[in-house]
Amino acid sequence: MEIKITDIEHIGEAARQFIDTIGDSRVFAFYGSMGAGKTTFIKAVCEQLGVEDVVTSPTFAIVNEYSLPCGGRLEGAVYHFDFYRIKRLDEAYDMGYEDYFYSGSLCFVEWPELIEDLLPADAVRVTIAEQSDGSRLVTTA
């Protein structure tokens, strides 16, 4: 999958395209440099899913939980992780990452490089890269 976000005004459309590709996948690992737009894109995806909570970066909390509306295609919770501040894998174990990753709920993971060995085998790798024209390219592997 490849989605181009030409500018911030079109991020909602890109988020809808991303949601259309989710299928049965539940864990999404977001790769990209600092400032590439990972949190901004995850926020747009959550908004398109109908999340009414304020979506912010979980940099200090490590994980934020957002509620999905009942009756939608996807229900329950969305877990939004930011592992930027993790120094040791033990910290992910201590927070009970398995309870989240294997819950069947959507999990959006920023800075997955730091916990790569803990990601489920079926986690979808999503890369967000800034292009020379300022647009963003979202790709999955």
Coordinates of N, CA, C and O in Angstrom, one line a residue:
M1 N 0.8 -1.2 0.0 CA 0.0 0.0 0.0 C 0.9 1.2 0.0 O 1.9 1.3 0.7
E2 N 0.5 2.2 -0.7 CA 1.2 3.5 -0.8 C 0.2 4.6 -0.8 O -0.7 4.6 -1.7
I3 N 0.3 5.5 0.1 CA -0.7 6.7 0.2 C 0.2 7.9 0.3 O 1.1 8.0 1.1
K4 N -0.1 8.9 -0.6 CA 0.6 10.2 -0.5 C -0.3 11.2 0.2 O -1.4 11.4 -0.2
I5 N 0.3 11.9 1.1 CA -0.4 13.0 1.8 C 0.2 14.3 1.3 O 1.4 14.6 1.6
T6 N -0.5 14.9 0.4 CA 0.1 16.1 -0.2 C 0.2 17.3 0.8 O 1.2 18.0 0.7
D7 N -0.8 17.4 1.7 CA -0.7 18.5 2.7 C -1.6 18.1 3.8 O -2.4 17.2 3.7
I8 N -1.6 18.9 4.9 CA -2.3 18.6 6.1 C -3.9 18.6 5.9 O -4.6 17.9 6.5
E9 N -4.3 19.4 4.9 CA -5.7 19.4 4.6 C -6.2 18.1 4.0 O -7.4 17.9 4.0
H10 N -5.4 17.3 3.5 CA -5.8 16.0 2.9 C -5.5 14.8 3.8 O -5.6 13.7 3.3
I11 N -5.1 15.0 5.0 CA -4.7 13.9 5.8 C -5.9 13.0 6.2 O -5.7 11.8 6.4
G12 N -7.1 13.6 6.3 CA -8.3 12.8 6.6 C -8.6 11.8 5.5 O -8.9 10.7 5.8
E13 N -8.4 12.3 4.3 CA -8.6 11.4 3.2 C -7.6 10.2 3.2 O -7.9 9.1 2.9
A14 N -6.4 10.6 3.5 CA -5.3 9.5 3.5 C -5.6 8.6 4.7 O -5.4 7.4 4.5
A15 N -6.1 9.1 5.8 CA -6.4 8.2 6.9 C -7.6 7.3 6.6 O -7.5 6.1 6.9
R16 N -8.6 7.7 5.8 CA -9.6 6.9 5.4 C -9.1 5.7 4.5 O -9.5 4.6 4.6
Q17 N -8.2 6.1 3.6 CA -7.6 5.1 2.7 C -6.8 4.1 3.5 O -6.9 2.9 3.2
F18 N -6.1 4.5 4.5 CA -5.4 3.6 5.4 C -6.4 2.6 6.1 O -6.2 1.4 6.1
I19 N -7.4 3.2 6.6 CA -8.4 2.4 7.4 C -9.0 1.3 6.4 O -9.3 0.2 6.8
D20 N -9.2 1.6 5.2 CA -9.8 0.7 4.2 C -8.8 -0.5 4.0 O -9.3 -1.6 3.5
T21 N -7.6 -0.4 4.3 CA -6.6 -1.5 4.2 C -6.3 -2.3 5.4 O -5.6 -3.3 5.4
I22 N -7.0 -1.9 6.5 CA -6.7 -2.5 7.8 C -7.0 -4.0 7.8 O -6.3 -4.8 8.3
G23 N -8.1 -4.4 7.3 CA -8.5 -5.8 7.2 C -8.6 -6.4 8.6 O -9.1 -5.7 9.6
D24 N -8.0 -7.5 8.8 CA -8.0 -8.2 10.1 C -6.8 -7.8 11.0 O -6.6 -8.3 12.1
S25 N -5.9 -7.0 10.4 CA -4.6 -6.6 11.2 C -5.0 -5.8 12.3 O -6.0 -5.0 12.3
R26 N -4.2 -5.9 13.4 CA -4.5 -5.2 14.6 C -3.3 -4.4 15.2 O -3.5 -3.4 15.9
V27 N -2.1 -4.8 14.8 CA -0.9 -4.1 15.4 C -0.2 -3.5 14.2 O 0.2 -4.2 13.2
F28 N 0.0 -2.2 14.3 CA 0.6 -1.4 13.3 C 1.9 -0.7 13.8 O 1.7 0.1 14.8
A29 N 3.0 -1.0 13.3 CA 4.3 -0.4 13.8 C 4.7 0.8 12.8 O 4.9 0.5 11.6
F30 N 4.7 2.0 13.3 CA 4.9 3.2 12.5 C 6.4 3.6 12.6 O 6.9 3.9 13.7
Y31 N 7.1 3.6 11.5 CA 8.5 3.9 11.4 C 8.6 5.3 10.7 O 7.8 5.6 9.8
G32 N 9.5 6.1 11.1 CA 9.7 7.4 10.4 C 10.6 8.2 11.3 O 10.7 8.0 12.5
S33 N 11.3 9.2 10.7 CA 12.1 10.1 11.5 C 11.3 11.0 12.4 O 10.1 11.1 12.2
M34 N 12.0 11.6 13.3 CA 11.4 12.6 14.2 C 10.8 13.7 13.3 O 11.5 14.2 12.4
G35 N 9.5 14.0 13.5 CA 8.9 15.0 12.7 C 8.3 14.6 11.4 O 7.7 15.4 10.6
A36 N 8.3 13.3 11.1 CA 7.8 12.8 9.8 C 6.3 12.8 9.8 O 5.7 12.8 8.7
G37 N 5.6 12.8 11.0 CA 4.2 12.9 11.0 C 3.5 11.7 11.5 O 2.3 11.5 11.3
K38 N 4.2 10.8 12.3 CA 3.6 9.6 12.8 C 2.4 9.9 13.7 O 1.3 9.4 13.5
T39 N 2.6 10.8 14.7 CA 1.5 11.1 15.6 C 0.4 11.8 14.9 O -0.8 11.5 15.2
T40 N 0.7 12.7 14.0 CA -0.3 13.4 13.3 C -1.2 12.5 12.5 O -2.4 12.6 12.4
F41 N -0.5 11.5 11.8 CA -1.3 10.5 11.0 C -2.1 9.6 11.9 O -3.3 9.4 11.6
I42 N -1.6 9.2 13.0 CA -2.3 8.3 13.9 C -3.5 9.1 14.4 O -4.6 8.5 14.5
K43 N -3.3 10.3 14.7 CA -4.5 11.2 15.2 C -5.6 11.2 14.1 O -6.7 11.1 14.4
A44 N -5.2 11.4 12.9 CA -6.1 11.5 11.8 C -6.9 10.1 11.6 O -8.1 10.1 11.4
V45 N -6.1 9.0 11.8 CA -6.8 7.7 11.6 C -7.8 7.5 12.8 O -8.9 7.1 12.5
C46 N -7.4 7.9 14.0 CA -8.3 7.8 15.1 C -9.6 8.6 14.9 O -10.7 8.2 15.2
E47 N -9.4 9.9 14.4 CA -10.6 10.7 14.1 C -11.5 10.1 13.1 O -12.7 10.1 13.3
Q48 N -10.9 9.5 12.1 CA -11.7 8.9 11.0 C -12.4 7.6 11.5 O -13.5 7.2 11.0
L49 N -11.8 7.0 12.6 CA -12.5 5.8 13.2 C -13.6 6.2 14.1 O -14.3 5.4 14.6
G50 N -13.7 7.5 14.4 CA -14.8 8.0 15.3 C -14.3 8.2 16.7 O -15.2 8.5 17.6
V51 N -13.1 8.1 17.0 CA -12.6 8.4 18.4 C -12.9 9.8 18.8 O -12.6 10.8 18.0
E52 N -13.5 10.0 19.9 CA -13.9 11.3 20.4 C -12.9 11.8 21.4 O -12.9 13.0 21.8
D53 N -12.0 10.9 22.0 CA -11.0 11.3 22.9 C -10.0 12.3 22.3 O -9.8 12.2 21.0
V54 N -9.3 13.0 23.1 CA -8.2 13.9 22.5 C -7.0 12.9 22.3 O -6.6 12.2 23.2
V55 N -6.6 12.9 21.1 CA -5.5 12.0 20.7 C -4.2 12.8 20.7 O -4.0 13.8 20.0
T56 N -3.3 12.4 21.6 CA -2.0 13.0 21.8 C -0.9 12.0 21.8 O -1.1 10.8 22.0
S57 N 0.3 12.5 21.7 CA 1.5 11.6 21.7 C 1.6 11.0 23.1 O 1.6 11.8 24.1
P58 N 1.8 9.7 23.2 CA 2.0 9.1 24.6 C 3.4 9.0 25.0 O 3.9 8.1 25.7
T59 N 4.2 10.0 24.6 CA 5.7 10.0 24.8 C 6.0 9.7 26.3 O 6.8 8.9 26.6
F60 N 5.3 10.4 27.2 CA 5.7 10.3 28.6 C 4.9 9.1 29.3 O 5.4 8.5 30.2
A61 N 3.6 8.9 28.8 CA 2.8 7.8 29.4 C 3.2 6.5 28.8 O 2.8 5.4 29.3
I62 N 3.8 6.4 27.6 CA 4.1 5.3 26.8 C 2.9 4.7 26.1 O 3.0 4.4 24.9
V63 N 1.8 4.7 26.7 CA 0.6 4.2 26.0 C -0.6 5.1 26.4 O -0.8 5.4 27.5
N64 N -1.4 5.4 25.4 CA -2.7 6.1 25.6 C -3.8 5.1 25.1 O -3.6 4.4 24.1
E65 N -4.9 5.1 25.7 CA -6.1 4.3 25.3 C -7.2 5.3 24.9 O -7.5 6.2 25.5
Y66 N -7.8 5.0 23.7 CA -8.9 5.7 23.1 C -10.0 4.7 22.9 O -9.8 3.6 22.5
S67 N -11.2 5.2 23.1 CA -12.4 4.4 22.9 C -13.0 4.6 21.5 O -13.1 5.7 21.0
L68 N -13.3 3.4 20.9 CA -13.9 3.5 19.6 C -15.4 3.5 19.8 O -15.9 2.9 20.8
P69 N -16.2 4.1 18.9 CA -17.7 4.2 19.1 C -18.3 2.8 18.9 O -17.8 2.0 18.1
C70 N -19.3 2.5 19.6 CA -20.1 1.2 19.4 C -20.8 1.2 18.1 O -21.2 2.3 17.6
G71 N -20.9 0.1 17.5 CA -21.7 -0.1 16.3 C -20.9 0.2 15.0 O -21.4 0.0 13.9
G72 N -19.6 0.5 15.1 CA -18.8 0.8 14.0 C -18.2 -0.5 13.5 O -18.4 -1.6 14.0
R73 N -17.5 -0.5 12.4 CA -16.8 -1.6 11.8 C -15.8 -2.2 12.8 O -15.6 -3.4 12.9
L74 N -15.1 -1.3 13.5 CA -14.2 -1.7 14.5 C -14.7 -1.1 15.8 O -15.2 0.0 15.9
E75 N -14.7 -1.9 16.9 CA -15.2 -1.5 18.2 C -14.1 -1.8 19.2 O -13.1 -2.5 19.0
G76 N -14.3 -1.2 20.4 CA -13.5 -1.5 21.5 C -12.5 -0.3 21.8 O -12.9 0.8 21.9
A77 N -11.2 -0.6 21.8 CA -10.2 0.4 22.2 C -9.2 0.5 21.1 O -9.0 -0.5 20.3
V78 N -8.5 1.6 21.1 CA -7.3 1.8 20.3 C -6.2 2.1 21.3 O -6.4 2.9 22.2
Y79 N -5.1 1.4 21.2 CA -3.9 1.6 22.1 C -2.9 2.3 21.2 O -2.5 1.8 20.2
H80 N -2.4 3.4 21.7 CA -1.4 4.2 20.9 C -0.1 4.3 21.8 O -0.1 4.8 22.9
F81 N 0.9 3.7 21.3 CA 2.2 3.6 22.0 C 3.2 4.5 21.4 O 3.3 4.7 20.2
D82 N 4.1 5.0 22.3 CA 5.3 5.7 21.9 C 6.5 5.2 22.7 O 6.6 5.4 23.9
F83 N 7.3 4.4 22.1 CA 8.4 3.7 22.8 C 9.7 4.5 22.7 O 10.8 4.0 23.0
Y84 N 9.6 5.8 22.3 CA 10.8 6.6 22.2 C 11.7 6.6 23.5 O 12.9 6.6 23.4
R85 N 11.1 6.7 24.6 CA 11.8 6.8 25.9 C 12.2 5.5 26.5 O 12.8 5.4 27.5
I86 N 11.8 4.3 25.9 CA 12.2 3.0 26.4 C 13.7 2.9 26.3 O 14.3 3.1 25.3
K87 N 14.3 2.5 27.4 CA 15.8 2.3 27.5 C 16.1 0.8 27.4 O 17.2 0.4 26.9
R88 N 15.2 -0.1 27.9 CA 15.4 -1.5 28.0 C 14.1 -2.2 27.7 O 13.0 -1.8 28.0
L89 N 14.2 -3.4 27.1 CA 13.1 -4.2 26.8 C 12.3 -4.6 28.0 O 11.1 -4.7 28.0
D90 N 13.0 -4.6 29.2 CA 12.3 -4.9 30.4 C 11.1 -4.0 30.7 O 10.1 -4.3 31.3
E91 N 11.3 -2.7 30.3 CA 10.3 -1.7 30.5 C 9.0 -2.1 29.8 O 7.9 -1.9 30.3
A92 N 9.1 -2.6 28.6 CA 7.9 -3.0 27.8 C 7.3 -4.3 28.5 O 6.1 -4.4 28.5
Y93 N 8.1 -5.2 29.0 CA 7.6 -6.3 29.7 C 6.8 -5.9 30.9 O 5.7 -6.3 31.2
D94 N 7.4 -4.9 31.7 CA 6.8 -4.4 32.9 C 5.5 -3.8 32.7 O 4.6 -3.8 33.6
M95 N 5.3 -3.1 31.6 CA 4.0 -2.5 31.3 C 3.0 -3.4 30.7 O 1.8 -3.1 30.6
G96 N 3.4 -4.7 30.5 CA 2.4 -5.7 30.0 C 2.1 -5.5 28.6 O 0.9 -5.7 28.2
Y97 N 3.1 -5.3 27.7 CA 2.8 -5.1 26.3 C 2.0 -6.2 25.7 O 1.2 -5.9 24.8
E98 N 2.2 -7.4 26.2 CA 1.5 -8.6 25.6 C -0.1 -8.4 25.7 O -0.8 -8.8 24.8
D99 N -0.5 -7.9 26.9 CA -1.9 -7.7 27.1 C -2.5 -6.8 26.0 O -3.7 -6.9 25.7
Y100 N -1.8 -5.8 25.6 CA -2.2 -4.9 24.5 C -2.1 -5.5 23.1 O -3.1 -5.6 22.4
F101 N -0.9 -6.0 22.8 CA -0.7 -6.5 21.4 C -1.5 -7.7 21.1 O -1.8 -7.9 19.9
Y102 N -1.9 -8.5 22.0 CA -2.7 -9.7 21.8 C -4.1 -9.6 22.2 O -4.8 -10.6 22.4
S103 N -4.6 -8.4 22.4 CA -6.0 -8.1 22.9 C -7.0 -8.2 21.8 O -8.2 -8.3 22.1
G104 N -6.6 -8.1 20.6 CA -7.5 -8.0 19.5 C -7.9 -6.6 19.2 O -8.7 -6.3 18.3
S105 N -7.5 -5.6 20.0 CA -7.7 -4.2 19.8 C -6.7 -3.6 18.8 O -5.6 -4.2 18.7
L106 N -7.0 -2.5 18.2 CA -6.0 -1.8 17.4 C -4.9 -1.3 18.2 O -5.1 -0.7 19.3
C107 N -3.7 -1.5 17.8 CA -2.5 -1.0 18.4 C -1.7 -0.2 17.4 O -1.3 -0.8 16.4
F108 N -1.4 1.0 17.7 CA -0.6 1.9 16.8 C 0.7 2.2 17.6 O 0.7 2.8 18.7
V109 N 1.8 1.7 17.1 CA 3.1 1.8 17.8 C 4.1 2.7 17.1 O 4.5 2.5 16.0
E110 N 4.5 3.8 17.8 CA 5.5 4.7 17.3 C 6.8 4.2 17.9 O 6.9 3.7 19.1
W111 N 7.9 4.4 17.2 CA 9.3 4.0 17.6 C 9.3 2.5 17.9 O 9.9 2.1 18.9
P112 N 8.8 1.7 17.0 CA 8.9 0.2 17.2 C 10.3 -0.3 17.1 O 10.5 -1.5 17.6
E113 N 11.2 0.4 16.5 CA 12.6 -0.1 16.4 C 13.1 -0.5 17.8 O 14.0 -1.4 17.9
L114 N 12.7 0.2 18.8 CA 13.2 0.0 20.2 C 12.6 -1.3 20.8 O 13.1 -1.7 21.9
I115 N 11.6 -1.9 20.3 CA 11.0 -3.1 20.8 C 10.7 -4.1 19.7 O 9.8 -5.0 19.8
E116 N 11.5 -4.0 18.6 CA 11.3 -4.8 17.4 C 11.1 -6.3 17.8 O 10.2 -7.0 17.2
D117 N 11.8 -6.9 18.7 CA 11.8 -8.3 19.0 C 10.4 -8.7 19.7 O 10.1 -9.9 19.7
L118 N 9.7 -7.7 20.2 CA 8.4 -8.0 20.9 C 7.2 -7.8 20.0 O 6.1 -8.2 20.4
L119 N 7.4 -7.3 18.8 CA 6.2 -7.1 17.9 C 5.7 -8.5 17.4 O 6.5 -9.4 17.1
P120 N 4.4 -8.6 17.4 CA 3.8 -9.9 16.8 C 4.3 -10.1 15.4 O 4.6 -9.1 14.7
A121 N 4.4 -11.3 15.0 CA 4.9 -11.7 13.6 C 4.0 -11.0 12.6 O 4.5 -10.7 11.5
D122 N 2.7 -10.8 12.9 CA 1.8 -10.3 11.8 C 1.6 -8.8 11.9 O 0.8 -8.2 11.3
A123 N 2.5 -8.1 12.7 CA 2.4 -6.7 12.8 C 2.7 -6.0 11.4 O 3.5 -6.5 10.7
V124 N 1.9 -5.0 11.1 CA 2.0 -4.3 9.8 C 3.0 -3.2 10.0 O 2.9 -2.4 10.9
R125 N 4.1 -3.2 9.2 CA 5.1 -2.2 9.3 C 4.7 -1.0 8.4 O 4.5 -1.2 7.2
V126 N 4.5 0.1 9.0 CA 4.1 1.3 8.2 C 5.2 2.4 8.3 O 5.7 2.7 9.4
T127 N 5.6 2.8 7.2 CA 6.7 3.8 7.1 C 6.1 5.2 6.6 O 5.3 5.2 5.6
I128 N 6.4 6.2 7.3 CA 6.0 7.6 6.9 C 7.3 8.3 6.6 O 8.1 8.5 7.5
A129 N 7.4 8.8 5.4 CA 8.6 9.5 4.9 C 8.3 10.8 4.3 O 7.4 10.9 3.5
E130 N 9.0 11.8 4.8 CA 8.8 13.2 4.2 C 9.5 13.2 2.9 O 10.6 12.7 2.7
Q131 N 8.8 13.7 1.9 CA 9.3 13.9 0.5 C 9.9 15.2 0.3 O 9.7 16.2 1.1
S132 N 10.7 15.4 -0.7 CA 11.4 16.7 -1.0 C 10.4 17.8 -1.2 O 10.7 19.0 -0.9
D133 N 9.2 17.6 -1.6 CA 8.2 18.6 -1.8 C 7.4 18.9 -0.6 O 6.4 19.7 -0.6
G134 N 7.7 18.3 0.6 CA 7.0 18.5 1.8 C 5.9 17.5 2.1 O 5.3 17.5 3.1
S135 N 5.5 16.8 1.0 CA 4.4 15.8 1.2 C 4.9 14.6 2.0 O 6.2 14.5 2.3
R136 N 4.1 13.7 2.4 CA 4.4 12.5 3.2 C 4.0 11.3 2.4 O 2.9 11.3 1.8
L137 N 4.8 10.3 2.4 CA 4.5 9.0 1.7 C 4.3 8.0 2.8 O 5.2 7.7 3.6
V138 N 3.1 7.4 2.9 CA 2.8 6.3 3.8 C 2.9 5.0 3.0 O 2.1 4.8 2.1
T139 N 3.7 4.1 3.5 CA 3.8 2.8 2.8 C 3.8 1.7 3.9 O 4.1 1.9 5.0
T140 N 3.3 0.5 3.5 CA 3.3 -0.7 4.4 C 4.1 -1.8 3.8 O 4.2 -1.9 2.6
A141 N 4.5 -2.6 4.7 CA 5.3 -3.8 4.3 C 4.8 -5.0 5.1 O 4.3 -4.9 6.1

